[in-house]
Each structure stands twice: as C-alpha cells, then as structure tokens.
Amino acid sequence: MNILVTGGAGYIGSHTCVALLEAGHSVIIADNLSNSKRENVEKIMRLVDKEVTFYEIDVTDEEAVDVIFRNYNIDGVIHFAGHKAVGESVEKPLDYYCNNIVSTIVLTKACKKYDVRRFVFSSSATVYGDNTVPFVESMNLLPTTNPYGETKAMSERILTDIAKSNPAFSVSLLRYFNPVGAHESGLIGEVPSGIPNNLMPYVTQVAKGNLKKLQVFGNDYPTVDGTGVRDYIHVMDLAEGHVAALENLTEGVHIYNLGTGKGTSVLELVNAFEEANGIEVPYEVVGRRPGDIASCYADVSKAERELGWTAKRDVISMCWDAWRFEKNNFLRLPTMLNR
Ligand code: NAD
Ligand code: UDP
C-alpha cells in the first residue's frame, strides 16, 4: 500500500515508517519539521535501504495536503502529526486545538475528496482519564485534565462521526500507553526539546550526567511502592502495532489499546534502567505532579484478538535501547546542570 504518514519525521512516526517499509509498503511523509529534523527521513531510508518521499508541509494547509493526494494514489493515512506536550497545551490551548483538530479535519476532507478509505489515528491513553485499571476500549471516557487530551478525545469523536456517515470509511483509533525506547540500531529515537517532561528521557539525561537527579513525583499513591504506575511500551512494538492495525483494517471504527498490559512503577523503571545499563540513577522523592493519576495500564486483549498483535519487548530492552540511542546521539548539555 502507499501510505501517507503525517508527522513521519517525528519519534513514533519515524519508527513506524521503518516498520511499514520493512512490511513492504511505500511511504510518503508529510511533516513541517516543527518538532523533528529532516535527517530523520534520511536515517529511515538508511535503516531499510529504501526510498521515502518527503513533503515538508503543514498538514493544516489544505492546498499543500491536496497536492499530495493529487500526485499519489494514497491507500491509507496514518496521522501522527500534532503537538504533544501536556503542560504547553495548558499555556497555549489555541495552538493545540488549531494544530491537532484542524489537521484531522483537513486530512479527512482530502480522504473524502480522493476516496481514500483507510485512516489510522494516534490517540492516547489520556482519553480514559482517571478510570479503573486496566483500561478497556469499551469504557466510558472521562474528562482529561488538559487541552492536549481534549484534542485527542475530540479527534476520536470527529473520526467516529465521519465513519458513521460513510460506511466505506475505515478508521483505527490507536490509544498509545507510554512509548519509550528507540530503534535497536540506535540511529533513530526520541529527541525531547529542552528539559524532558517524561520519565524515560529524564532518566537518560540523569544517567548521562546532564541532569543531577530524577525527581520522583510522589510516593504515596495506592500502588506497589507508592510511585506512579504506567504501561511502558517499546516504540518498535508500537510501530509494528500500526502496521497490524493498517493491514487488518475493516469498515467502521475500531479502537485499540497499544500497550503491554503490564504496569511498571517509577522506581521499578529506575531499577530496571540501572540493572540493564549498569549506571546509577540518583533520585529524590518530591510531591505529586498536578494532573497525574496513580495507575495507567492497558487491557490489551482486543488488539491481540483482532489484530494478532502483542508487544514483544520487555522493560529491560526498552532501557537498553533508550540508553543506546542517547549515547550514540547526544553530547553533554551543560546548561541543564542546575536543576
Ligand atoms: P513528535 O513530536 O516526535 O512527532 C510529531 C511530528 O509531527 C513531528 O515531526 C512534528 O514536526 C510534526 N508536526 C506537528 N504538527 C504538524 C503539522 N501541523 N504539520 C506537519 N507536521 C506536523 O511526537 P510523537 O511522540 O512521535 O507523537 C506522535 C503522535 O502520537 C502525536 O499525535 C502524539 O500526540 C501521539 N502520542 C504520543 C505519545 C508519546 O508519549 N510520545 C503518547 C500518546 C500519543
Ligand atoms: N515521573 C516522575 N518524574 C519525572 C517524570 C515523570 O516521577 O521527572 C512520573 C510521573 O509522575 C508518572 C510516570 O513517571 O507517574 C510517567 O510520567 P510520564 O510523564 O513519562 O508519562 P504520563 O504521566 O504522561 O503517563
């Protein structure tokens, strides 16, 4: 299939392009490089020794998107492009609503015009809110605590309504849990801008000596050791989940959790990182981070049953690969030392 991958130069998109190309599909990337670099596209091609078509465009730009649909016989769209920083979304809600919602509308309009029937969307476990774990696709969604989460819930609703109105349209809403790690080659991975907000990128910065110590946000949650529990998933497992979703897509709307089904606490992740890489990660326990929930992990039985997909890589592999990418790609950043 010819797949249009929006945001394909970014973290999850680049790994998914590798998985798509390895599965024999052709890839057209549309990315405005607002949170990624062009060299990622070259790295994807180097990793699989195949060509990729790249358009540096903003996917909220209807004209620019139309050019791609006009020039290529697109069989499906995987829509990753979007802003993703929770805290920033609280400060700049308009930017988040514009980018994340308008992009979905522009792309689905083009799908309608050019009769493209397959659409895979990057959603997030954040749409479950503070539900009871494990999160199951059939649960009623609870309000999220930030505009970012709302853009995901709204995009899900928009895509569901479109699919209802056009029975030939096939939509897969993929709710990611916590993607971490990097491609096993160490060539592509996650490049957070500035001081990371997420746990694994923060841990790798501490391990490298760029940051003094990890702050553990709360140890009084009702969890195994009091620290927050999440379902970390290796980004290559996540990438392969997209290929499975695309290849098994049938008419209508299908929602899948992409996680491992296993919860890991903050301290368990820190211990796994130390064990995997033989490096100490100093930490201190501080207060809870506003908006955090105690536990978030997936019921993954639906993806297994309907897509034949399960995550294969364990937390130790996630820690190896996150660290390999960090070591291969970054120098010490002295400006971060003060925190
Ligand atoms: P990322 O920032 O690395 O990738 C997103 C890419 O989209 C970037 O390359 C960016 O330049 C591009 N982009 C943003 N707005 C664009 C626009 N208007 N036009 C064209 N390109 C645009 O993020 P990621 O971690 O790879 O996340 C991909 C998707 O998955 C996002 O929609 C994100 O919300 C979702 N998601 C991510 C996580 C996570 O933890 N990383 C969890 C759940 C859901
Ligand atoms: N966390 C932490 N210190 C950090 C970053 C995160 O203790 O510097 C905790 C956070 O409170 C949560 C878990 O690690 O329990 C995962 O946080 P992350 O931001 O990576 O993912 P999210 O909370 O969005 O699922």
mmCIF file of C-alpha atoms and ligand atoms in Angstrom:
data_model
loop_
_atom_site.group_PDB
_atom_site.id
_atom_site.type_symbol
_atom_site.label_atom_id
_atom_site.label_comp_id
_atom_site.label_asym_id
_atom_site.label_seq_id
_atom_site.Cartn_x
_atom_site.Cartn_y
_atom_site.Cartn_z
ATOM 1 C CA MET A 1 0.000 0.000 0.000
ATOM 2 C CA ASN A 2 1.000 3.659 -0.470
ATOM 3 C CA ILE A 3 0.749 5.158 2.987
ATOM 4 C CA LEU A 4 0.755 8.862 3.786
ATOM 5 C CA VAL A 5 2.432 9.239 7.176
ATOM 6 C CA THR A 6 1.882 12.666 8.708
ATOM 7 C CA GLY A 7 4.468 13.503 11.359
ATOM 8 C CA GLY A 8 6.622 10.715 9.939
ATOM 9 C CA ALA A 9 9.872 12.504 10.787
ATOM 10 C CA GLY A 10 8.955 12.504 14.492
ATOM 11 C CA TYR A 11 9.571 9.955 17.228
ATOM 12 C CA ILE A 12 6.793 7.384 16.761
ATOM 13 C CA GLY A 13 6.266 8.253 13.085
ATOM 14 C CA SER A 14 9.876 7.536 12.094
ATOM 15 C CA HIS A 15 9.840 4.115 13.780
ATOM 16 C CA THR A 16 6.507 3.330 12.145
ATOM 17 C CA CYS A 17 7.897 4.283 8.722
ATOM 18 C CA VAL A 18 10.684 1.739 9.284
ATOM 19 C CA ALA A 19 8.132 -0.943 10.202
ATOM 20 C CA LEU A 20 5.910 -0.063 7.220
ATOM 21 C CA LEU A 21 8.812 -0.191 4.766
ATOM 22 C CA GLU A 22 10.007 -3.480 6.232
ATOM 23 C CA ALA A 23 6.495 -4.864 5.749
ATOM 24 C CA GLY A 24 6.690 -3.925 2.043
ATOM 25 C CA HIS A 25 4.600 -0.733 1.999
ATOM 26 C CA SER A 26 5.569 2.564 0.339
ATOM 27 C CA VAL A 27 5.760 5.662 2.487
ATOM 28 C CA ILE A 28 5.108 9.325 1.813
ATOM 29 C CA ILE A 29 5.966 11.519 4.783
ATOM 30 C CA ALA A 30 4.333 14.911 5.372
ATOM 31 C CA ASP A 31 5.957 16.801 8.221
ATOM 32 C CA ASN A 32 6.580 20.501 8.884
ATOM 33 C CA LEU A 33 9.660 19.642 10.998
ATOM 34 C CA SER A 34 8.316 21.754 13.875
ATOM 35 C CA ASN A 35 9.478 19.035 16.300
ATOM 36 C CA SER A 36 11.841 16.908 14.220
ATOM 37 C CA LYS A 37 14.695 17.069 11.762
ATOM 38 C CA ARG A 38 14.942 16.278 8.072
ATOM 39 C CA GLU A 39 17.885 13.972 8.802
ATOM 40 C CA ASN A 40 15.404 11.524 10.375
ATOM 41 C CA VAL A 41 13.969 10.908 6.919
ATOM 42 C CA GLU A 42 17.457 10.072 5.636
ATOM 43 C CA LYS A 43 18.040 7.796 8.615
ATOM 44 C CA ILE A 44 14.807 5.903 7.903
ATOM 45 C CA MET A 45 15.967 5.316 4.332
ATOM 46 C CA ARG A 46 19.413 4.239 5.515
ATOM 47 C CA LEU A 47 17.942 1.768 8.003
ATOM 48 C CA VAL A 48 15.797 -0.060 5.476
ATOM 49 C CA ASP A 49 17.712 0.773 2.291
ATOM 50 C CA LYS A 50 14.542 2.005 0.573
ATOM 51 C CA GLU A 51 13.351 5.356 -0.763
ATOM 52 C CA VAL A 52 10.840 7.535 1.056
ATOM 53 C CA THR A 53 9.024 10.527 -0.431
ATOM 54 C CA PHE A 54 9.150 13.564 1.819
ATOM 55 C CA TYR A 55 6.985 16.685 1.797
ATOM 56 C CA GLU A 56 7.912 19.489 4.183
ATOM 57 C CA ILE A 57 4.400 20.829 4.634
ATOM 58 C CA ASP A 58 1.986 21.772 7.383
ATOM 59 C CA VAL A 59 -0.903 19.314 7.311
ATOM 60 C CA THR A 60 -3.326 22.030 8.404
ATOM 61 C CA ASP A 61 -2.656 23.592 4.969
ATOM 62 C CA GLU A 62 -5.444 22.301 2.745
ATOM 63 C CA GLU A 63 -3.752 23.241 -0.527
ATOM 64 C CA ALA A 64 -0.459 21.587 0.391
ATOM 65 C CA VAL A 65 -2.224 18.400 1.505
ATOM 66 C CA ASP A 66 -4.262 18.362 -1.699
ATOM 67 C CA VAL A 67 -1.066 18.320 -3.790
ATOM 68 C CA ILE A 68 -0.002 15.037 -2.170
ATOM 69 C CA PHE A 69 -3.379 13.354 -2.645
ATOM 70 C CA ARG A 70 -3.449 14.583 -6.255
ATOM 71 C CA ASN A 71 0.031 13.278 -7.045
ATOM 72 C CA TYR A 72 -0.107 9.886 -5.375
ATOM 73 C CA ASN A 73 -2.506 7.025 -5.288
ATOM 74 C CA ILE A 74 -2.790 7.007 -1.498
ATOM 75 C CA ASP A 75 -4.226 3.813 0.015
ATOM 76 C CA GLY A 76 -4.194 4.944 3.625
ATOM 77 C CA VAL A 77 -3.224 7.685 6.054
ATOM 78 C CA ILE A 78 -1.512 7.330 9.411
ATOM 79 C CA HIS A 79 -1.933 10.628 11.203
ATOM 80 C CA PHE A 80 0.782 11.272 13.802
ATOM 81 C CA ALA A 81 1.324 14.993 13.208
ATOM 82 C CA GLY A 82 0.388 17.090 16.204
ATOM 83 C CA HIS A 83 1.607 18.904 19.262
ATOM 84 C CA LYS A 84 2.012 16.640 22.276
ATOM 85 C CA ALA A 85 3.267 18.483 25.355
ATOM 86 C CA VAL A 86 0.604 18.384 28.080
ATOM 87 C CA GLY A 87 1.937 21.375 30.059
ATOM 88 C CA GLU A 88 2.380 23.523 26.967
ATOM 89 C CA SER A 89 -1.192 22.745 25.928
ATOM 90 C CA VAL A 90 -2.439 24.375 29.131
ATOM 91 C CA GLU A 91 -0.451 27.525 28.311
ATOM 92 C CA LYS A 92 -1.273 27.574 24.584
ATOM 93 C CA PRO A 93 -4.665 25.888 24.178
ATOM 94 C CA LEU A 94 -5.433 27.622 20.890
ATOM 95 C CA ASP A 95 -2.254 26.312 19.273
ATOM 96 C CA TYR A 96 -3.178 22.810 20.359
ATOM 97 C CA TYR A 97 -6.796 22.935 19.232
ATOM 98 C CA CYS A 98 -5.805 24.513 15.885
ATOM 99 C CA ASN A 99 -2.988 22.144 15.078
ATOM 100 C CA ASN A 100 -4.399 18.884 16.374
ATOM 101 C CA ILE A 101 -8.015 19.318 15.315
ATOM 102 C CA VAL A 102 -7.605 21.220 12.046
ATOM 103 C CA SER A 103 -5.025 18.680 10.802
ATOM 104 C CA THR A 104 -7.511 15.842 11.364
ATOM 105 C CA ILE A 105 -10.250 17.755 9.536
ATOM 106 C CA VAL A 106 -8.035 18.730 6.590
ATOM 107 C CA LEU A 107 -6.793 15.162 6.139
ATOM 108 C CA THR A 108 -10.227 13.569 6.359
ATOM 109 C CA LYS A 109 -11.585 16.099 3.843
ATOM 110 C CA ALA A 110 -8.830 15.071 1.438
ATOM 111 C CA CYS A 111 -9.642 11.394 2.092
ATOM 112 C CA LYS A 112 -13.248 12.084 1.162
ATOM 113 C CA LYS A 113 -12.321 14.014 -1.990
ATOM 114 C CA TYR A 114 -9.893 11.339 -3.223
ATOM 115 C CA ASP A 115 -11.828 8.336 -1.885
ATOM 116 C CA VAL A 116 -9.082 7.207 0.484
ATOM 117 C CA ARG A 117 -10.711 4.770 2.868
ATOM 118 C CA ARG A 118 -8.125 3.832 5.487
ATOM 119 C CA PHE A 119 -7.292 6.178 8.351
ATOM 120 C CA VAL A 120 -5.203 5.345 11.405
ATOM 121 C CA PHE A 121 -5.107 7.913 14.192
ATOM 122 C CA SER A 122 -2.615 8.482 17.039
ATOM 123 C CA SER A 123 -4.731 8.714 20.145
ATOM 124 C CA SER A 124 -3.634 8.356 23.718
ATOM 125 C CA ALA A 125 -4.485 6.537 26.929
ATOM 126 C CA THR A 126 -5.036 10.013 28.362
ATOM 127 C CA VAL A 127 -8.604 9.876 26.947
ATOM 128 C CA TYR A 128 -9.514 7.338 29.658
ATOM 129 C CA GLY A 129 -8.900 9.940 32.368
ATOM 130 C CA ASP A 130 -8.768 8.512 35.870
ATOM 131 C CA ASN A 131 -10.692 5.305 35.107
ATOM 132 C CA THR A 132 -10.190 1.993 36.895
ATOM 133 C CA VAL A 133 -7.230 -0.019 35.611
ATOM 134 C CA PRO A 134 -6.799 -1.883 33.374
ATOM 135 C CA PHE A 135 -8.267 0.444 30.771
ATOM 136 C CA VAL A 136 -10.567 -1.309 28.315
ATOM 137 C CA GLU A 137 -11.590 0.151 24.947
ATOM 138 C CA SER A 138 -15.303 -0.104 25.813
ATOM 139 C CA MET A 139 -15.012 2.130 28.893
ATOM 140 C CA ASN A 140 -16.767 5.473 29.049
ATOM 141 C CA LEU A 141 -14.138 8.141 28.626
ATOM 142 C CA LEU A 142 -13.607 10.559 31.496
ATOM 143 C CA PRO A 143 -12.600 14.195 31.047
ATOM 144 C CA THR A 144 -8.880 14.727 30.628
ATOM 145 C CA THR A 145 -7.206 17.440 32.650
ATOM 146 C CA ASN A 146 -5.673 19.390 29.762
ATOM 147 C CA PRO A 147 -6.302 20.714 26.210
ATOM 148 C CA TYR A 148 -3.906 18.152 24.695
ATOM 149 C CA GLY A 149 -6.046 15.291 25.991
ATOM 150 C CA GLU A 150 -9.184 17.052 24.795
ATOM 151 C CA THR A 151 -7.782 17.308 21.245
ATOM 152 C CA LYS A 152 -7.345 13.523 21.242
ATOM 153 C CA ALA A 153 -10.853 12.870 22.558
ATOM 154 C CA MET A 154 -12.319 15.367 20.056
ATOM 155 C CA SER A 155 -10.406 13.923 17.111
ATOM 156 C CA GLU A 156 -11.690 10.477 18.079
ATOM 157 C CA ARG A 157 -15.258 11.814 18.033
ATOM 158 C CA ILE A 158 -14.798 13.595 14.699
ATOM 159 C CA LEU A 159 -13.399 10.448 13.075
ATOM 160 C CA THR A 160 -16.180 8.322 14.572
ATOM 161 C CA ASP A 161 -18.877 10.642 13.189
ATOM 162 C CA ILE A 162 -17.274 10.664 9.733
ATOM 163 C CA ALA A 163 -17.104 6.875 9.696
ATOM 164 C CA LYS A 164 -20.766 6.678 10.751
ATOM 165 C CA SER A 165 -21.759 8.914 7.844
ATOM 166 C CA ASN A 166 -19.676 6.967 5.335
ATOM 167 C CA PRO A 167 -19.765 3.208 5.922
ATOM 168 C CA ALA A 168 -16.907 2.650 3.431
ATOM 169 C CA PHE A 169 -14.512 4.683 5.596
ATOM 170 C CA SER A 170 -12.328 2.576 7.916
ATOM 171 C CA VAL A 171 -10.833 4.173 10.991
ATOM 172 C CA SER A 172 -8.499 2.785 13.583
ATOM 173 C CA LEU A 173 -8.138 4.817 16.783
ATOM 174 C CA LEU A 174 -4.949 3.701 18.478
ATOM 175 C CA ARG A 175 -4.657 4.605 22.128
ATOM 176 C CA TYR A 176 -0.984 4.573 22.998
ATOM 177 C CA PHE A 177 0.162 3.977 26.525
ATOM 178 C CA ASN A 178 3.721 5.172 27.321
ATOM 179 C CA PRO A 179 6.026 4.809 24.308
ATOM 180 C CA VAL A 180 9.716 4.640 25.239
ATOM 181 C CA GLY A 181 12.981 3.306 23.844
ATOM 182 C CA ALA A 182 14.404 3.555 20.369
ATOM 183 C CA HIS A 183 15.158 1.510 17.273
ATOM 184 C CA GLU A 184 17.634 -1.269 18.110
ATOM 185 C CA SER A 185 20.193 0.292 15.726
ATOM 186 C CA GLY A 186 20.478 3.378 17.944
ATOM 187 C CA LEU A 187 20.009 5.523 14.828
ATOM 188 C CA ILE A 188 16.543 6.933 15.500
ATOM 189 C CA GLY A 189 14.859 7.629 18.828
ATOM 190 C CA GLU A 190 13.220 10.294 20.945
ATOM 191 C CA VAL A 191 14.730 13.779 20.991
ATOM 192 C CA PRO A 192 12.931 15.859 23.615
ATOM 193 C CA SER A 193 13.302 19.599 23.268
ATOM 194 C CA GLY A 194 14.772 21.193 26.397
ATOM 195 C CA ILE A 195 14.402 19.557 29.783
ATOM 196 C CA PRO A 196 12.282 16.429 29.322
ATOM 197 C CA ASN A 197 8.884 16.115 30.983
ATOM 198 C CA ASN A 198 8.557 12.364 30.545
ATOM 199 C CA LEU A 199 10.159 9.811 32.791
ATOM 200 C CA MET A 200 12.408 7.784 30.464
ATOM 201 C CA PRO A 201 14.005 10.769 28.675
ATOM 202 C CA TYR A 202 14.579 12.347 32.083
ATOM 203 C CA VAL A 203 16.218 9.166 33.380
ATOM 204 C CA THR A 204 18.579 9.006 30.378
ATOM 205 C CA GLN A 205 19.600 12.630 30.971
ATOM 206 C CA VAL A 206 20.347 11.892 34.629
ATOM 207 C CA ALA A 207 22.267 8.749 33.656
ATOM 208 C CA LYS A 208 24.342 10.841 31.277
ATOM 209 C CA GLY A 209 25.090 13.456 33.922
ATOM 210 C CA ASN A 210 23.237 16.226 32.107
ATOM 211 C CA LEU A 211 20.765 16.465 34.990
ATOM 212 C CA LYS A 212 21.699 15.922 38.638
ATOM 213 C CA LYS A 213 18.903 13.692 39.814
ATOM 214 C CA LEU A 214 15.477 12.462 38.988
ATOM 215 C CA GLN A 215 12.590 13.901 40.922
ATOM 216 C CA VAL A 216 10.093 11.155 41.674
ATOM 217 C CA PHE A 217 6.679 12.783 41.707
ATOM 218 C CA GLY A 218 5.014 11.265 44.760
ATOM 219 C CA ASN A 219 5.416 8.005 46.671
ATOM 220 C CA ASP A 220 2.034 7.989 48.364
ATOM 221 C CA TYR A 221 -0.116 6.573 45.562
ATOM 222 C CA PRO A 222 -2.032 3.333 46.139
ATOM 223 C CA THR A 223 0.452 1.356 44.018
ATOM 224 C CA VAL A 224 3.044 -1.360 44.575
ATOM 225 C CA ASP A 225 5.640 1.053 46.048
ATOM 226 C CA GLY A 226 3.665 4.291 46.209
ATOM 227 C CA THR A 227 5.040 5.719 42.945
ATOM 228 C CA GLY A 228 3.018 6.186 39.752
ATOM 229 C CA VAL A 229 2.406 3.136 37.587
ATOM 230 C CA ARG A 230 2.408 3.284 33.782
ATOM 231 C CA ASP A 231 2.324 0.832 30.888
ATOM 232 C CA TYR A 232 5.629 1.462 29.073
ATOM 233 C CA ILE A 233 5.719 0.133 25.521
ATOM 234 C CA HIS A 234 8.786 -0.160 23.290
ATOM 235 C CA VAL A 235 8.409 2.222 20.348
ATOM 236 C CA MET A 236 9.190 -0.567 17.850
ATOM 237 C CA ASP A 237 6.361 -2.682 19.283
ATOM 238 C CA LEU A 238 4.135 0.362 18.919
ATOM 239 C CA ALA A 239 5.342 0.832 15.325
ATOM 240 C CA GLU A 240 4.532 -2.790 14.498
ATOM 241 C CA GLY A 241 1.100 -2.286 16.079
ATOM 242 C CA HIS A 242 0.404 0.378 13.439
ATOM 243 C CA VAL A 243 1.268 -1.999 10.618
ATOM 244 C CA ALA A 244 -1.055 -4.613 12.132
ATOM 245 C CA ALA A 245 -3.837 -2.028 12.535
ATOM 246 C CA LEU A 246 -3.475 -0.855 8.954
ATOM 247 C CA GLU A 247 -3.324 -4.313 7.432
ATOM 248 C CA ASN A 248 -6.327 -5.574 9.412
ATOM 249 C CA LEU A 249 -8.484 -2.504 8.968
ATOM 250 C CA THR A 250 -12.102 -3.188 8.072
ATOM 251 C CA GLU A 251 -15.012 -0.792 7.577
ATOM 252 C CA GLY A 252 -16.201 1.214 10.562
ATOM 253 C CA VAL A 253 -14.405 2.496 13.645
ATOM 254 C CA HIS A 254 -12.074 0.281 15.633
ATOM 255 C CA ILE A 255 -10.422 1.286 18.867
ATOM 256 C CA TYR A 256 -7.302 -0.462 20.142
ATOM 257 C CA ASN A 257 -5.123 -0.040 23.181
ATOM 258 C CA LEU A 258 -1.465 -0.312 22.252
ATOM 259 C CA GLY A 259 0.371 -1.176 25.444
ATOM 260 C CA THR A 260 1.922 -4.226 27.068
ATOM 261 C CA GLY A 261 -0.830 -4.761 29.634
ATOM 262 C CA LYS A 262 1.779 -4.573 32.381
ATOM 263 C CA GLY A 263 2.166 -1.719 34.853
ATOM 264 C CA THR A 264 5.613 -0.544 35.972
ATOM 265 C CA SER A 265 6.173 1.925 38.802
ATOM 266 C CA VAL A 266 8.605 4.848 38.622
ATOM 267 C CA LEU A 267 11.011 3.102 40.989
ATOM 268 C CA GLU A 268 10.708 -0.181 39.098
ATOM 269 C CA LEU A 269 11.636 1.638 35.902
ATOM 270 C CA VAL A 270 14.608 3.330 37.575
ATOM 271 C CA ASN A 271 15.788 -0.045 38.925
ATOM 272 C CA ALA A 272 15.372 -1.686 35.512
ATOM 273 C CA PHE A 273 17.411 1.091 33.896
ATOM 274 C CA GLU A 274 20.192 0.700 36.456
ATOM 275 C CA GLU A 275 20.201 -3.071 36.056
ATOM 276 C CA ALA A 276 20.102 -3.001 32.249
ATOM 277 C CA ASN A 277 22.815 -0.401 31.787
ATOM 278 C CA GLY A 278 24.909 -0.662 34.946
ATOM 279 C CA ILE A 279 24.527 3.046 35.682
ATOM 280 C CA GLU A 280 23.241 4.615 38.848
ATOM 281 C CA VAL A 281 20.286 6.983 38.546
ATOM 282 C CA PRO A 282 20.186 9.256 41.608
ATOM 283 C CA TYR A 283 16.699 10.361 42.614
ATOM 284 C CA GLU A 284 14.746 12.186 45.299
ATOM 285 C CA VAL A 285 11.078 11.867 46.123
ATOM 286 C CA VAL A 286 9.134 15.128 45.810
ATOM 287 C CA GLY A 287 5.430 15.978 45.832
ATOM 288 C CA ARG A 288 2.892 14.697 43.335
ATOM 289 C CA ARG A 289 2.766 16.336 39.897
ATOM 290 C CA PRO A 290 -0.600 18.070 39.376
ATOM 291 C CA GLY A 291 -2.878 16.189 36.990
ATOM 292 C CA ASP A 292 -1.108 12.822 37.418
ATOM 293 C CA ILE A 293 -3.108 9.683 38.091
ATOM 294 C CA ALA A 294 -1.886 6.769 40.209
ATOM 295 C CA SER A 295 -2.066 3.961 37.669
ATOM 296 C CA CYS A 296 -2.499 3.637 33.939
ATOM 297 C CA TYR A 297 -2.184 0.348 32.115
ATOM 298 C CA ALA A 298 -3.968 -1.352 29.283
ATOM 299 C CA ASP A 299 -6.163 -4.321 28.737
ATOM 300 C CA VAL A 300 -4.510 -5.464 25.501
ATOM 301 C CA SER A 301 -6.697 -8.463 24.706
ATOM 302 C CA LYS A 302 -8.640 -6.745 21.901
ATOM 303 C CA ALA A 303 -5.528 -5.902 19.846
ATOM 304 C CA GLU A 304 -4.258 -9.426 20.338
ATOM 305 C CA ARG A 305 -7.573 -10.989 19.334
ATOM 306 C CA GLU A 306 -8.418 -8.772 16.357
ATOM 307 C CA LEU A 307 -5.022 -7.656 15.057
ATOM 308 C CA GLY A 308 -2.908 -10.645 16.058
ATOM 309 C CA TRP A 309 -0.512 -8.143 17.627
ATOM 310 C CA THR A 310 1.143 -8.123 21.039
ATOM 311 C CA ALA A 311 4.101 -6.192 22.389
ATOM 312 C CA LYS A 312 7.194 -8.410 22.485
ATOM 313 C CA ARG A 313 9.927 -6.292 24.052
ATOM 314 C CA ASP A 314 10.321 -6.050 27.828
ATOM 315 C CA VAL A 315 11.241 -3.128 30.082
ATOM 316 C CA ILE A 316 14.933 -4.127 30.107
ATOM 317 C CA SER A 317 15.033 -3.908 26.282
ATOM 318 C CA MET A 318 13.327 -0.509 26.464
ATOM 319 C CA CYS A 319 16.080 0.668 28.858
ATOM 320 C CA TRP A 320 18.900 -0.748 26.704
ATOM 321 C CA ASP A 321 17.590 0.866 23.554
ATOM 322 C CA ALA A 322 16.766 4.238 25.131
ATOM 323 C CA TRP A 323 20.306 4.385 26.522
ATOM 324 C CA ARG A 324 21.994 3.221 23.302
ATOM 325 C CA PHE A 325 20.271 5.984 21.336
ATOM 326 C CA GLU A 326 21.169 8.572 23.964
ATOM 327 C CA LYS A 327 24.839 7.548 23.981
ATOM 328 C CA ASN A 328 25.073 7.447 20.182
ATOM 329 C CA ASN A 329 23.453 10.743 19.521
ATOM 330 C CA PHE A 330 23.958 13.351 22.176
ATOM 331 C CA LEU A 331 26.702 15.235 23.877
ATOM 332 C CA ARG A 332 26.604 16.506 27.437
ATOM 333 C CA LEU A 333 24.422 19.585 27.737
ATOM 334 C CA PRO A 334 25.991 21.750 30.451
ATOM 335 C CA THR A 335 23.129 24.255 30.504
ATOM 336 C CA MET A 336 20.853 21.662 32.098
ATOM 337 C CA LEU A 337 23.088 21.020 35.102
ATOM 338 C CA ASN A 338 21.386 23.378 37.512
ATOM 339 C CA ARG A 339 18.116 21.584 38.048
HETATM 340 P P1 NAD B 1 6.747 14.023 17.720
HETATM 341 O O1 NAD B 1 6.616 15.454 18.091
HETATM 342 O O2 NAD B 1 8.084 13.392 17.798
HETATM 343 O O3 NAD B 1 6.184 13.812 16.229
HETATM 344 C C1 NAD B 1 5.155 14.599 15.695
HETATM 345 C C2 NAD B 1 5.623 15.094 14.348
HETATM 346 O O4 NAD B 1 4.584 15.869 13.757
HETATM 347 C C3 NAD B 1 6.868 15.971 14.413
HETATM 348 O O5 NAD B 1 7.814 15.506 13.476
HETATM 349 C C4 NAD B 1 6.350 17.367 14.030
HETATM 350 O O6 NAD B 1 7.333 18.110 13.315
HETATM 351 C C5 NAD B 1 5.149 17.037 13.170
HETATM 352 N N1 NAD B 1 4.073 18.015 13.135
HETATM 353 C C6 NAD B 1 3.425 18.611 14.173
HETATM 354 N N2 NAD B 1 2.454 19.409 13.713
HETATM 355 C C7 NAD B 1 2.468 19.304 12.355
HETATM 356 C C8 NAD B 1 1.711 19.881 11.311
HETATM 357 N N3 NAD B 1 0.710 20.735 11.548
HETATM 358 N N4 NAD B 1 2.019 19.557 10.020
HETATM 359 C C9 NAD B 1 3.020 18.700 9.751
HETATM 360 N N5 NAD B 1 3.770 18.123 10.695
HETATM 361 C C10 NAD B 1 3.494 18.427 11.980
HETATM 362 O O7 NAD B 1 5.677 13.211 18.581
HETATM 363 P P2 NAD B 1 5.491 11.652 18.776
HETATM 364 O O8 NAD B 1 5.881 11.309 20.152
HETATM 365 O O9 NAD B 1 6.084 10.921 17.653
HETATM 366 O O10 NAD B 1 3.908 11.563 18.725
HETATM 367 C C11 NAD B 1 3.215 11.274 17.517
HETATM 368 C C12 NAD B 1 1.729 11.294 17.785
HETATM 369 O O11 NAD B 1 1.420 10.348 18.813
HETATM 370 C C13 NAD B 1 1.202 12.636 18.277
HETATM 371 O O12 NAD B 1 -0.062 12.864 17.694
HETATM 372 C C14 NAD B 1 1.072 12.436 19.768
HETATM 373 O O13 NAD B 1 0.097 13.254 20.333
HETATM 374 C C15 NAD B 1 0.675 10.971 19.833
HETATM 375 N N6 NAD B 1 1.009 10.347 21.123
HETATM 376 C C16 NAD B 1 2.287 10.387 21.570
HETATM 377 C C17 NAD B 1 2.613 9.815 22.808
HETATM 378 C C18 NAD B 1 4.019 9.877 23.343
HETATM 379 O O14 NAD B 1 4.206 9.620 24.524
HETATM 380 N N7 NAD B 1 5.033 10.181 22.544
HETATM 381 C C19 NAD B 1 1.598 9.198 23.569
HETATM 382 C C20 NAD B 1 0.296 9.166 23.065
HETATM 383 C C21 NAD B 1 0.003 9.743 21.827
HETATM 384 N N1 UDP B 2 7.587 10.997 36.634
HETATM 385 C C1 UDP B 2 8.461 11.287 37.682
HETATM 386 N N2 UDP B 2 9.460 12.183 37.433
HETATM 387 C C2 UDP B 2 9.660 12.786 36.226
HETATM 388 C C3 UDP B 2 8.761 12.459 35.175
HETATM 389 C C4 UDP B 2 7.731 11.578 35.428
HETATM 390 O O1 UDP B 2 8.316 10.772 38.786
HETATM 391 O O2 UDP B 2 10.589 13.607 36.079
HETATM 392 C C5 UDP B 2 6.493 10.026 36.874
HETATM 393 C C6 UDP B 2 5.100 10.579 36.661
HETATM 394 O O3 UDP B 2 4.614 11.167 37.839
HETATM 395 C C7 UDP B 2 4.329 9.318 36.236
HETATM 396 C C8 UDP B 2 5.374 8.488 35.488
HETATM 397 O O4 UDP B 2 6.648 8.979 35.924
HETATM 398 O O5 UDP B 2 3.918 8.589 37.378
HETATM 399 C C9 UDP B 2 5.286 8.622 33.972
HETATM 400 O O6 UDP B 2 5.298 10.011 33.648
HETATM 401 P P1 UDP B 2 5.365 10.491 32.132
HETATM 402 O O7 UDP B 2 5.329 11.985 32.137
HETATM 403 O O8 UDP B 2 6.518 9.837 31.453
HETATM 404 O O9 UDP B 2 4.048 9.883 31.465
HETATM 405 P P2 UDP B 2 2.498 10.217 31.770
HETATM 406 O O10 UDP B 2 2.369 10.672 33.188
HETATM 407 O O11 UDP B 2 2.134 11.240 30.784
HETATM 408 O O12 UDP B 2 1.797 8.924 31.554
#
